[in-house]
C-alpha positions as a printed NumPy array, in Angstrom:
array([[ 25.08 ,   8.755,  43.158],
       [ 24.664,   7.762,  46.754],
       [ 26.188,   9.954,  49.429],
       [ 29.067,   7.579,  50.151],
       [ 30.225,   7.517,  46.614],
       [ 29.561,  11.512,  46.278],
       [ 31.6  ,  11.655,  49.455],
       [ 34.505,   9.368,  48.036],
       [ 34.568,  11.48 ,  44.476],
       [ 34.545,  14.713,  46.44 ],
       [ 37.657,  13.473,  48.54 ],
       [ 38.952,  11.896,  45.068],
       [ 38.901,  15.676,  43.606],
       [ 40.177,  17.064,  46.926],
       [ 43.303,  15.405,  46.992],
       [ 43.906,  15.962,  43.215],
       [ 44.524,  19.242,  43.643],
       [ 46.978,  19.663,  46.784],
       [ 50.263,  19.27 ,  45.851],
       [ 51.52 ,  18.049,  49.326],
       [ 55.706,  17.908,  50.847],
       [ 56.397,  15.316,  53.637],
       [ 59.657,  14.087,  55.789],
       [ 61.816,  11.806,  54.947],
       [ 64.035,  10.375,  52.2  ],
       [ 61.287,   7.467,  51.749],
       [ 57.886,   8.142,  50.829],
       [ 55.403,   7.328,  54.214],
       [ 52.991,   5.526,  53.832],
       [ 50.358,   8.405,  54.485],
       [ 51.542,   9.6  ,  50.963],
       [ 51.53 ,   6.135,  49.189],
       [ 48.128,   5.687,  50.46 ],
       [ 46.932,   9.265,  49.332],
       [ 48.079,   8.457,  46.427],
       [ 46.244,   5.238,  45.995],
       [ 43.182,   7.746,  46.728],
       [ 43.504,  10.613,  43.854],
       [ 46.578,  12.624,  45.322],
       [ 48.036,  13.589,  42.037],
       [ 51.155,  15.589,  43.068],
       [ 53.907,  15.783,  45.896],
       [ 56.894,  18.557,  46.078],
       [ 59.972,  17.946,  47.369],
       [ 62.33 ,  20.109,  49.579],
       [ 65.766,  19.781,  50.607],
       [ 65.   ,  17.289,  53.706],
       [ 64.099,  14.69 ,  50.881],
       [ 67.412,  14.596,  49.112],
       [ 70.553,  13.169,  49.711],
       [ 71.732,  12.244,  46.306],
       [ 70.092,  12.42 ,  42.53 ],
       [ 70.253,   8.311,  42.859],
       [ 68.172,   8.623,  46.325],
       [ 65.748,  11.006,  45.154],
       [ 65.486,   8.912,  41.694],
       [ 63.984,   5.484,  44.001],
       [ 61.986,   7.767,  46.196],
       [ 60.219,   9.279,  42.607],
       [ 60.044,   5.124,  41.682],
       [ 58.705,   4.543,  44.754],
       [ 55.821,   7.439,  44.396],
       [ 55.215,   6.766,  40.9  ],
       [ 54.256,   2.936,  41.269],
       [ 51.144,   3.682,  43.139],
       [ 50.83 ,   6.272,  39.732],
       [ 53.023,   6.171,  36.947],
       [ 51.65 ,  10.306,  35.692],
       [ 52.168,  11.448,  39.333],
       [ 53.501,  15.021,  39.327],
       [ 56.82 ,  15.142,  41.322],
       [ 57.624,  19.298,  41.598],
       [ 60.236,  20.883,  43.338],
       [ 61.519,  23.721,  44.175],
       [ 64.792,  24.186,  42.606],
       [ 65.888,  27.983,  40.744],
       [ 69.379,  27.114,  40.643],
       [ 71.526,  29.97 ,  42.345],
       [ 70.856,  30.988,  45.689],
       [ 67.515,  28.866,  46.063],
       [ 68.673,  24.998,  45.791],
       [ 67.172,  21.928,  46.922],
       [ 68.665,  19.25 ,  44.626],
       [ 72.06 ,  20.964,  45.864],
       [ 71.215,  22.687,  48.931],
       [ 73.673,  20.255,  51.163],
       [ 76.753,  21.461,  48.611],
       [ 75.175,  24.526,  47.138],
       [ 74.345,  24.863,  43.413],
       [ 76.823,  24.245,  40.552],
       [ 74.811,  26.525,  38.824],
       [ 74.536,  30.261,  39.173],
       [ 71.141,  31.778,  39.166],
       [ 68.895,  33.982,  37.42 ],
       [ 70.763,  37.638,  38.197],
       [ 74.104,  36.135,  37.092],
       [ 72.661,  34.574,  33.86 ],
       [ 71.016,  38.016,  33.198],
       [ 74.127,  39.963,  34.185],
       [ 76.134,  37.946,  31.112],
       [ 72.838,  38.468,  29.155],
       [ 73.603,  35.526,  27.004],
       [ 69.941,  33.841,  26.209],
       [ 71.307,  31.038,  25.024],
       [ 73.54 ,  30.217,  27.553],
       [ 70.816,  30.97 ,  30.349],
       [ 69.171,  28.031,  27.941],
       [ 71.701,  25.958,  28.191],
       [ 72.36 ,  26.396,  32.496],
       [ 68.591,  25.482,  32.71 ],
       [ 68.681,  22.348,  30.024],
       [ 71.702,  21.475,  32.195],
       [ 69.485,  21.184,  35.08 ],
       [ 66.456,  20.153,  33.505],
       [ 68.853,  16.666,  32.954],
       [ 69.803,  16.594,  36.679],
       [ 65.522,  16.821,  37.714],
       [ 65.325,  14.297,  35.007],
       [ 67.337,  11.845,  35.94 ],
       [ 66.096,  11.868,  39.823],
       [ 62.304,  11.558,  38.451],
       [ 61.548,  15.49 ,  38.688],
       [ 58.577,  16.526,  36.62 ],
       [ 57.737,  19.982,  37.62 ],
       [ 59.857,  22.644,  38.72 ],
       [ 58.542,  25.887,  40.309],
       [ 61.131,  28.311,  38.11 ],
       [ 61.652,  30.672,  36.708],
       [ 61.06 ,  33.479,  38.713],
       [ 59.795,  35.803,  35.962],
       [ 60.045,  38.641,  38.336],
       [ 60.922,  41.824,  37.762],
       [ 63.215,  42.976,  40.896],
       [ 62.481,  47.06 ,  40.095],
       [ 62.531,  47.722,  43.994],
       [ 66.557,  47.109,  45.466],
       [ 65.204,  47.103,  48.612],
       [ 63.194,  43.965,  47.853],
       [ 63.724,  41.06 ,  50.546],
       [ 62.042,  38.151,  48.894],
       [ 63.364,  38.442,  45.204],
       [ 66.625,  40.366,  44.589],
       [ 69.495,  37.828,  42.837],
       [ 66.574,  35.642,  42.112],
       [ 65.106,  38.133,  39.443],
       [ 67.061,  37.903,  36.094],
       [ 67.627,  42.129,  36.752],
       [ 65.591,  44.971,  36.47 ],
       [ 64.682,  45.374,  33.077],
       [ 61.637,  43.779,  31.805],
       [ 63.235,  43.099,  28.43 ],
       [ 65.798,  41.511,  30.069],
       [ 63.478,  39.479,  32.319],
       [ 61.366,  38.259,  29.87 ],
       [ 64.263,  37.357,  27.172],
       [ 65.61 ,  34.911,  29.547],
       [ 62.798,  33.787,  31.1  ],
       [ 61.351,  32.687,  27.183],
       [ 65.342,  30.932,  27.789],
       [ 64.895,  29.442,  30.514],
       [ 61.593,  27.877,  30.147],
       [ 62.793,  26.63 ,  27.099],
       [ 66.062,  24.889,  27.94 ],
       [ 64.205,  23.323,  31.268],
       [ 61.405,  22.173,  28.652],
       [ 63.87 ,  20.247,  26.708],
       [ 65.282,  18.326,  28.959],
       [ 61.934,  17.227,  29.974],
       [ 61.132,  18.676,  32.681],
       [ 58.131,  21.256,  32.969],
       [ 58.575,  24.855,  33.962],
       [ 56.313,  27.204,  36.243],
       [ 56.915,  30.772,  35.982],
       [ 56.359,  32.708,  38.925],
       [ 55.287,  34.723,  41.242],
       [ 52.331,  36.478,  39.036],
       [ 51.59 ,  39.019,  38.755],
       [ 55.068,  40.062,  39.738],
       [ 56.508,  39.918,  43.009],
       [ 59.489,  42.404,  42.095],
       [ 58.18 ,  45.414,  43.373],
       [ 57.522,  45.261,  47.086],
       [ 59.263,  45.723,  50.359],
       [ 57.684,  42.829,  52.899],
       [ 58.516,  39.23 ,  52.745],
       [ 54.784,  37.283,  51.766],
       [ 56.459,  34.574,  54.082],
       [ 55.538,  36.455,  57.001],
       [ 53.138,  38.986,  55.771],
       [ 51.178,  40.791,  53.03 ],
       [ 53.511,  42.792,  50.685],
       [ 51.357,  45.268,  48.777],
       [ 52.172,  46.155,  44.749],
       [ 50.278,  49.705,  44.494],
       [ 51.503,  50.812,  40.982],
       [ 48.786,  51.436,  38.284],
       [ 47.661,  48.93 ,  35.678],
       [ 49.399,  50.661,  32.88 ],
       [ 53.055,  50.75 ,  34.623],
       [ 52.025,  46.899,  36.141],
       [ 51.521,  46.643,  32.233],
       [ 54.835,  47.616,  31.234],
       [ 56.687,  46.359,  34.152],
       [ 55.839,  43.521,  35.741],
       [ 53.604,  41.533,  32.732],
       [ 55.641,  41.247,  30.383],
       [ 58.035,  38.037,  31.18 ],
       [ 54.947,  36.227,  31.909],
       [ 53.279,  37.377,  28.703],
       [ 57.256,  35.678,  27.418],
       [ 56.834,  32.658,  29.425],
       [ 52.963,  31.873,  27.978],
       [ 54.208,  32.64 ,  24.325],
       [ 57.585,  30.018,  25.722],
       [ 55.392,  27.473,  25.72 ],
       [ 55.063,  27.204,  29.61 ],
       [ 52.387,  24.911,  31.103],
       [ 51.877,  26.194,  34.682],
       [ 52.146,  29.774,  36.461],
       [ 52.336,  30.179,  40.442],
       [ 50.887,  32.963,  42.133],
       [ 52.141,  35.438,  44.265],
       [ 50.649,  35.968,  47.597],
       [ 50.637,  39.856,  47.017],
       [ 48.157,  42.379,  46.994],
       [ 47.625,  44.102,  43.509],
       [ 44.849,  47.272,  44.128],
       [ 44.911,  47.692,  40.724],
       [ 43.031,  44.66 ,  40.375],
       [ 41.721,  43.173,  43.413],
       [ 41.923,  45.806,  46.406],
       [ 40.791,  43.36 ,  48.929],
       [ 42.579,  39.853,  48.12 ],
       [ 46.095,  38.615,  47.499],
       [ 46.671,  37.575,  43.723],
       [ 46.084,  33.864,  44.981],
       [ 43.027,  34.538,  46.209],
       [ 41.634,  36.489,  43.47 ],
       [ 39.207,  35.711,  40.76 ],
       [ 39.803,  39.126,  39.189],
       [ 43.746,  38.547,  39.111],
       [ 43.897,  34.762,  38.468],
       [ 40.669,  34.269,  35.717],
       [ 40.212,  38.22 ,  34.168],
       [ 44.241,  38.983,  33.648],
       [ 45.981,  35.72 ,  33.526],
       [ 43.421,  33.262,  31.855],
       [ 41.258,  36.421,  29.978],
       [ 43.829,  39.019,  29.22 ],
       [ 47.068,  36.861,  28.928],
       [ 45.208,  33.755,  27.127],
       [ 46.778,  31.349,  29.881],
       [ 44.937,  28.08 ,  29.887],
       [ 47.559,  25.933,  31.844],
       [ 48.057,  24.739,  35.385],
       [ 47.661,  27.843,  38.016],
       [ 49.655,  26.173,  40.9  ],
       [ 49.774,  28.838,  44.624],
       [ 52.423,  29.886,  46.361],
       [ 53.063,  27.972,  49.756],
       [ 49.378,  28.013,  50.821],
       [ 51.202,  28.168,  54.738],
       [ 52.89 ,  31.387,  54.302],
       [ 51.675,  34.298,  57.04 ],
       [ 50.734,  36.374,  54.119],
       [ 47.446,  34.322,  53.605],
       [ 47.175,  32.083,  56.985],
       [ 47.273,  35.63 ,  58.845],
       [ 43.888,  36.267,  57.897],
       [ 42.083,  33.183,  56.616],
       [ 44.322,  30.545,  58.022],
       [ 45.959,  27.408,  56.186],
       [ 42.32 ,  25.699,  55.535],
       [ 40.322,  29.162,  54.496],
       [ 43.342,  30.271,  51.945],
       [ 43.171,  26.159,  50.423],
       [ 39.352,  27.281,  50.372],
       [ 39.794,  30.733,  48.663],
       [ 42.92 ,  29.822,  46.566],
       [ 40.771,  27.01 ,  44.655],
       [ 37.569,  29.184,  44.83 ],
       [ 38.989,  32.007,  43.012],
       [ 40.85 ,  29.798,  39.829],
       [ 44.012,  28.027,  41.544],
       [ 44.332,  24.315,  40.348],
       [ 47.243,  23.252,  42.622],
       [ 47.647,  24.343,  46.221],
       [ 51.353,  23.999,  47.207],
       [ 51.921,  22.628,  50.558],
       [ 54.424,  21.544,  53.148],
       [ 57.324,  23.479,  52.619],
       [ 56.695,  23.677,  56.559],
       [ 53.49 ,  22.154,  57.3  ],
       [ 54.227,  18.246,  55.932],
       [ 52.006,  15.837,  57.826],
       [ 49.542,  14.131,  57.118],
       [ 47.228,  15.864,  59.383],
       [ 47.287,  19.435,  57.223],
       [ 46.79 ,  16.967,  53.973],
       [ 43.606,  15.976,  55.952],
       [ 42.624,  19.211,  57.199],
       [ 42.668,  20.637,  53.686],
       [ 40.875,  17.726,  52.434],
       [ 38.211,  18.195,  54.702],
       [ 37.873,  22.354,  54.122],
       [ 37.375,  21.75 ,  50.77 ],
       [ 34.861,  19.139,  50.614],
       [ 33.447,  21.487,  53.505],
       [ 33.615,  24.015,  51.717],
       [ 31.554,  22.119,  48.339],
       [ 29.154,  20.919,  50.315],
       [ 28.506,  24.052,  52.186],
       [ 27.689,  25.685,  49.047],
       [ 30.945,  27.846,  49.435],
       [ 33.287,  26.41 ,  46.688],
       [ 31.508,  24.985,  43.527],
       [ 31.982,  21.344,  42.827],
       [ 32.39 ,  22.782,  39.268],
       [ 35.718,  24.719,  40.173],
       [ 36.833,  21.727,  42.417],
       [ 36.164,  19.462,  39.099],
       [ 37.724,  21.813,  36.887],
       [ 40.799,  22.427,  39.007],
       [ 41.19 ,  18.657,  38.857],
       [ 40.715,  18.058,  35.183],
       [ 43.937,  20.634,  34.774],
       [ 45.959,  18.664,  37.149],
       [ 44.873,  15.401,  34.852],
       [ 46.068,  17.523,  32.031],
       [ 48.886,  18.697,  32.912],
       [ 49.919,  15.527,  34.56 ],
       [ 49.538,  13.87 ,  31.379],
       [ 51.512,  16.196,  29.364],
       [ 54.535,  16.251,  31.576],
       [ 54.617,  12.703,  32.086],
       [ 54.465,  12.679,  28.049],
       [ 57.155,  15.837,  28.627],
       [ 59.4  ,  13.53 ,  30.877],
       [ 59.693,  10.628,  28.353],
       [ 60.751,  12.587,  25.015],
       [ 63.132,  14.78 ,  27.228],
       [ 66.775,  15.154,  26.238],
       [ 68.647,  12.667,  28.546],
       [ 72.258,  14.232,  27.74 ],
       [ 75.176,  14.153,  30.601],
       [ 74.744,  16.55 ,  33.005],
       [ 78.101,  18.118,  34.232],
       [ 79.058,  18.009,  37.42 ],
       [ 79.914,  20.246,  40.71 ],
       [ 82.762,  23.12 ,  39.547],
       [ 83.077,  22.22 ,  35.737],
       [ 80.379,  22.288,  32.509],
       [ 78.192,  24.901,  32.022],
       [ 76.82 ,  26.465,  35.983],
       [ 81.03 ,  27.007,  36.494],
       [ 81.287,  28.464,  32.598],
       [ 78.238,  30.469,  33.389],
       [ 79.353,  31.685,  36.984],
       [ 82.79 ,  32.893,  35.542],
       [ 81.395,  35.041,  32.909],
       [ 79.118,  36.506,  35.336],
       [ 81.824,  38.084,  37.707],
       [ 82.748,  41.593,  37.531],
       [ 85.831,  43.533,  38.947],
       [ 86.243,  47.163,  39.12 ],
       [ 90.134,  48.258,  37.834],
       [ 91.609,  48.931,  41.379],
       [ 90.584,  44.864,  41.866],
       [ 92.012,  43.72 ,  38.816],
       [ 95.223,  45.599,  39.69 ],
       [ 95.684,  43.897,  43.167],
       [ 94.599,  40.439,  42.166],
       [ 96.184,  37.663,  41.413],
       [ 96.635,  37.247,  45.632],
       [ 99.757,  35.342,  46.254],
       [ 99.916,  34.586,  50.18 ],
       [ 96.908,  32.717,  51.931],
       [ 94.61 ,  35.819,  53.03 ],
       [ 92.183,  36.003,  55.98 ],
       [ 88.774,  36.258,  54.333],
       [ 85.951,  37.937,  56.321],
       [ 81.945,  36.543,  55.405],
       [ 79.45 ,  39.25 ,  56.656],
       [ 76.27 ,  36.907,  56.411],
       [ 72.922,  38.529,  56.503],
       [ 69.388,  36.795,  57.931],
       [ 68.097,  35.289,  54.554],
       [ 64.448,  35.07 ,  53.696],
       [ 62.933,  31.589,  53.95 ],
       [ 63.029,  30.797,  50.301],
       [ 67.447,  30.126,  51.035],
       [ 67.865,  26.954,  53.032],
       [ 69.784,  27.53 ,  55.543],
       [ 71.399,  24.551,  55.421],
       [ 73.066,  25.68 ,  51.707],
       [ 76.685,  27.484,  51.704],
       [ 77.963,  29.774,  50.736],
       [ 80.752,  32.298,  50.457],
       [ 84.394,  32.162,  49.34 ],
       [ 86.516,  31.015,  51.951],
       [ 86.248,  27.75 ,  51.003],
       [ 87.04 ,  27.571,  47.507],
       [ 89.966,  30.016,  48.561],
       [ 91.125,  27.511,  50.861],
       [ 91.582,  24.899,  48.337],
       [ 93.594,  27.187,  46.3  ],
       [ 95.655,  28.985,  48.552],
       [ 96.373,  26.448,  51.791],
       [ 96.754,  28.313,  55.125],
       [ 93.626,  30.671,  54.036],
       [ 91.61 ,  31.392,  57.401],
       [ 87.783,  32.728,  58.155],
       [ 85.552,  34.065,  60.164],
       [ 81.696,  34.556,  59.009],
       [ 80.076,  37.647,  61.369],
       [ 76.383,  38.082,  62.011],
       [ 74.725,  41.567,  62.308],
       [ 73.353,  40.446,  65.56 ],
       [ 76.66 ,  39.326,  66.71 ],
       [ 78.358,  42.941,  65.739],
       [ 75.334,  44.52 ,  67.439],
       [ 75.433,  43.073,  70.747],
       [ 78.947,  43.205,  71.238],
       [ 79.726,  39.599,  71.116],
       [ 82.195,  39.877,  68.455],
       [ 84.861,  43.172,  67.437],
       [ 85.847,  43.321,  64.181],
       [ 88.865,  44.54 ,  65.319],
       [ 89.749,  41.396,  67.167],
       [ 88.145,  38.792,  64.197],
       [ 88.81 ,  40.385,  61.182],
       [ 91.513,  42.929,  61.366],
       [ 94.231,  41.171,  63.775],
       [ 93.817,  37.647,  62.078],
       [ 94.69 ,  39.691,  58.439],
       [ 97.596,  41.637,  59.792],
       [100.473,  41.15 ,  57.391],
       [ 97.899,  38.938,  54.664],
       [ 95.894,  40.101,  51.979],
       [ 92.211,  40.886,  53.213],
       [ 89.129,  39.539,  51.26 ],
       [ 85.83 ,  40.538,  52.635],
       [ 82.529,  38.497,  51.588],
       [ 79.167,  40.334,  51.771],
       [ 75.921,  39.985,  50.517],
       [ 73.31 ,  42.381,  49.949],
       [ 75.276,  44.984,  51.219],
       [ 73.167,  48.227,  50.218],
       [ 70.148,  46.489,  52.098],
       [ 71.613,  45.829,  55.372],
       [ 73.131,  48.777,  57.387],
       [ 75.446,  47.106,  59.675],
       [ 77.034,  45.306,  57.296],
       [ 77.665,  48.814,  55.352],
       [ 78.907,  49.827,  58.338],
       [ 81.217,  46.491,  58.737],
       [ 82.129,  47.084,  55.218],
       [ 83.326,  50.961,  55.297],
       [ 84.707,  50.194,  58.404],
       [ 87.428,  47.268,  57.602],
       [ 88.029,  49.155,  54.306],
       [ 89.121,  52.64 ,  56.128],
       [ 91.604,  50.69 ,  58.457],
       [ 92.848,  48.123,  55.258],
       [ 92.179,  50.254,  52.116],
       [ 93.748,  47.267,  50.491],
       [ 91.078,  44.302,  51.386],
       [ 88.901,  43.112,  48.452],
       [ 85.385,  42.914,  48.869],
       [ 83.099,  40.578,  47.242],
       [ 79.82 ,  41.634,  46.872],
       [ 77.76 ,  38.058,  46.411],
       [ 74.403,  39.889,  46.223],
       [ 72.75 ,  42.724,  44.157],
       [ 75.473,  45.292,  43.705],
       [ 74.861,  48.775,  45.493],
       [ 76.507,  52.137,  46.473],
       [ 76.948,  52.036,  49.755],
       [ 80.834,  50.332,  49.838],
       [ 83.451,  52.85 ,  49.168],
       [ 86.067,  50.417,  48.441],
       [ 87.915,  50.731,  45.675],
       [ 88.287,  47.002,  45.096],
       [ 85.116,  45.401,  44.066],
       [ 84.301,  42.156,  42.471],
       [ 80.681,  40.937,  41.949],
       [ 79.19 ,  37.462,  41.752],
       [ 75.754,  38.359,  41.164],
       [ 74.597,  35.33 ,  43.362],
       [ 75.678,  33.308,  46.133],
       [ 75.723,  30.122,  44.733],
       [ 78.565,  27.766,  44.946],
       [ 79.324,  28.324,  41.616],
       [ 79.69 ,  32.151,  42.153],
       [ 82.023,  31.651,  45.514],
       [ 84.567,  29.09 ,  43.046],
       [ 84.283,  31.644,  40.044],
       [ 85.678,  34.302,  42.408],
       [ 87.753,  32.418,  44.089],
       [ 89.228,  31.696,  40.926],
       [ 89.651,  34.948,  39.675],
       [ 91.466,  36.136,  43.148],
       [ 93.833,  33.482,  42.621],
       [ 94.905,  33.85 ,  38.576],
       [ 93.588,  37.146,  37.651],
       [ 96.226,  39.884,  36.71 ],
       [ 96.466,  43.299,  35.708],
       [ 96.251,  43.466,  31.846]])
């Protein structure tokens, strides 16, 4: 082969295994031509969408240049949303589902969606998180873990694979080895998992043992270190974690697909173009990109590291040809997936299955259940916490809203930590005057991890031992008011299940 043509196949396989994000709700033509050129895979995030029917003509649009093109996105359902993230999802996520601990309704939430990715030209979508959230104080995974049990993780991640699968859209468990059990956000740096093998065994394993023996076809990394395994290299760079334990010891042979190969805990050290390098190197097959970097500059820049990299002796054209012959595979199968998928109705925003699900989820303590149903319009009080990066920011949330609809005159006022701790706002003067006279209804979220909002929270319930407080994240110990009810999740689902409930449940 001359050097041109090697040069042109090297490219080819390059591009086959980036699975690239860009702007817009059209595809550029940077992608269309990359596309033309090997790129077998985009992702989409929430500044693509504006409507299933939109998103359906930009998949058309993608797949003419290649009718097996892999279109993944993002999308857990819950508090992480990008097919809903302007309205918030219908559908409540994975704590909620394991909080009811129904498997076959968590099947039927994620067949429900599955229909929804169908119908806009979806193919892949990077959920379930099979993680086991065994550390509260965790501030990547929390609601987005089915719980803390790894019998309960793994039941309804086998669930959830499977009702996604049969709708025809292919699942990705993630964030292996297990992402559940640390205390830094891999978006901005390196969280460390030190336990043992054996308690990594029991713990964190098995839902992606569940999700291999589900029938799942791809498995993302987690940019974690694991000492137990690798003590030098983050599970996406590591041969020892990605080929010895997932392909050798857990029999994988599917699609391994990497975290956001931008996020600080890999850049930091290597950059965006060393961790493409290493990720690929050490048994990745699809390096996700451009959650934030999306132009066509990083798609070149990666091209050209791994090529580099080939020719430079540092990454085997073996590996590179390997990692491409998955994506072929795998692109095959879910295009094969996508046609034989159940094309059912999907229900829509606040009815069908997400609201069913989302109402069975909620939980009231007896001092709640006695003060409830609320009959004047209340003031309702939103103590928002900085999410991690995973939560658009764009998506709401809360209860005010769906309160307002039901009880007209309803009023809010959403309070930042920051806010509280310079002094720009008094709770006194936002939350306490505006509910004088009124029922009081105070939205939190994550409570136990944040301090100030504890502090927010004991402090409106001393001076109104009356207000309600809805706790829309995991549920901890450190309110002491007597009135409780728990969402399990923030979606918008959740906020109209309990506003619901506040408005028609009754003592009995």
């Amino acid at each position: 082969m001359s050097s041109s043509k090697h040069s042109s196949a090297l490219r080819r396989l390059a591009l086959s295994v980036l699975q690239p994000g860009f702007v817009g709700t059209e595809a550029p033509d940077w992608i269309l031509r990359d596309i033309g050129d090997g790129l077998a895979s985009v992702v989409l995030f929430s500044r693509n969408i504006v409507s299933t029917e939109q998103v359906a003509r930009l998949t058309g649009q993608l797949r003419a240049e290649n009718p097996d093109l892999i279109v993944a996105i993002d999308e857990e359902a819950g508090d992480v949303t990008r097919i809903e993230s302007a309205t918030g999802s219908s559908r409540p996520g994975n704590f909620a589902l394991g909080t009811v601990d129904d498997a076959e309704l968590t099947e039927a939430v994620a067949a429900d969606l599955g229909r929804q990715l169908r119908a806009a030209g979806v193919s892949l979508d990077y959920a379930p998180s099979a993680d086991v959230n065994s550390n509260p104080d965790n501030p990547i995974i929390g609601v987005r873990s089915f719980g803390s049990d790894p019998d309960v993780v793994s039941r309804h991640t086998s669930a959830w694979i499977r009702g996604l699968q049969s709708s025809g859209v292919a699942a990705c468990a993630k964030h292996f080895p297990g992402h559940g059990d640390v205390a830094v956000d891999s978006h901005h740096d390196l969280p460390s998992y030190p336990a043992g093998r054996e308690e990594i065994a029991a713990q964190a394993l098995p839902p992606f043992r569940a999700a291999v023996a589900a029938g799942v076809r791809a498995v993302m990394s987690g940019h974690l270190l694991v000492p137990a395994y690798d003590p030098d290299l983050p599970a996406t760079l590591s041969r020892r974690i990605l080929h010895g334990l997932l392909r050798e010891e857990l029999g994988f042979d599917g699609l391994v697909v990497s975290d956001a190969i931008e996020m600080g805990a890999v850049t930091r050290r290597y950059g965006i173009d060393g961790a493409t390098v290493k990720a690929v190197a050490a048994g990745v097959d699809a390096v996700c990109v451009g959650g934030e970097s999306a132009e066509e500059a990083t798609v070149a820049l990666l091209v050209k590291a791994l090529t580099t990299a080939v020719t430079g002796g540092e990454l085997p054209e073996e590996r590179l040809a390997e990692a491409a012959d998955r994506v072929r595979e795998f692109a095959r199968w879910s295009a094969g997936l996508r046609a034989a998928g159940d094309a059912g109705t999907t229900a829509g925003a606040g009815e069908g299955i997400g609201h069913i699900a989302a109402r069975r989820a909620v939980r009231l303590t007896g001092a709640a259940r006695a003060a409830l149903p609320l009959t004047a319009a209340p003031h309702v009080v939103e103590l928002a916490p900085v999410t991690n990066m995973a939560i658009g920011k764009e998506t709401p949330w809360g209860v005010a809203g769906p309160l307002r609809e039901r009880l007209p005159g309803t009023t809010s006022v959403r309070v930042r930590g920051q806010e509280l701790e310079e002094g720009t706002v008094a709770l006194e003067r936002c939350a306490l005057e505006p509910a004088a006279g009124r029922p009081l209804v105070i939205v939190a979220r994550d409570v136990a991890r944040h301090a100030w909002m504890s502090r927010a929270v004991t402090g409106l319930t001393a001076a109104r031992p009356d207000a309600i407080v809805v706790e829309m994240g995991l549920p901890g110990t450190a309110t002491t008011a007597a009135a409780q009810i728990f969402t399990h999740g923030a979606s918008a689902a959740s906020g109209v299940a309990a506003a619901e409930i506040l408005t028609t449940t009754s003592a009995g």
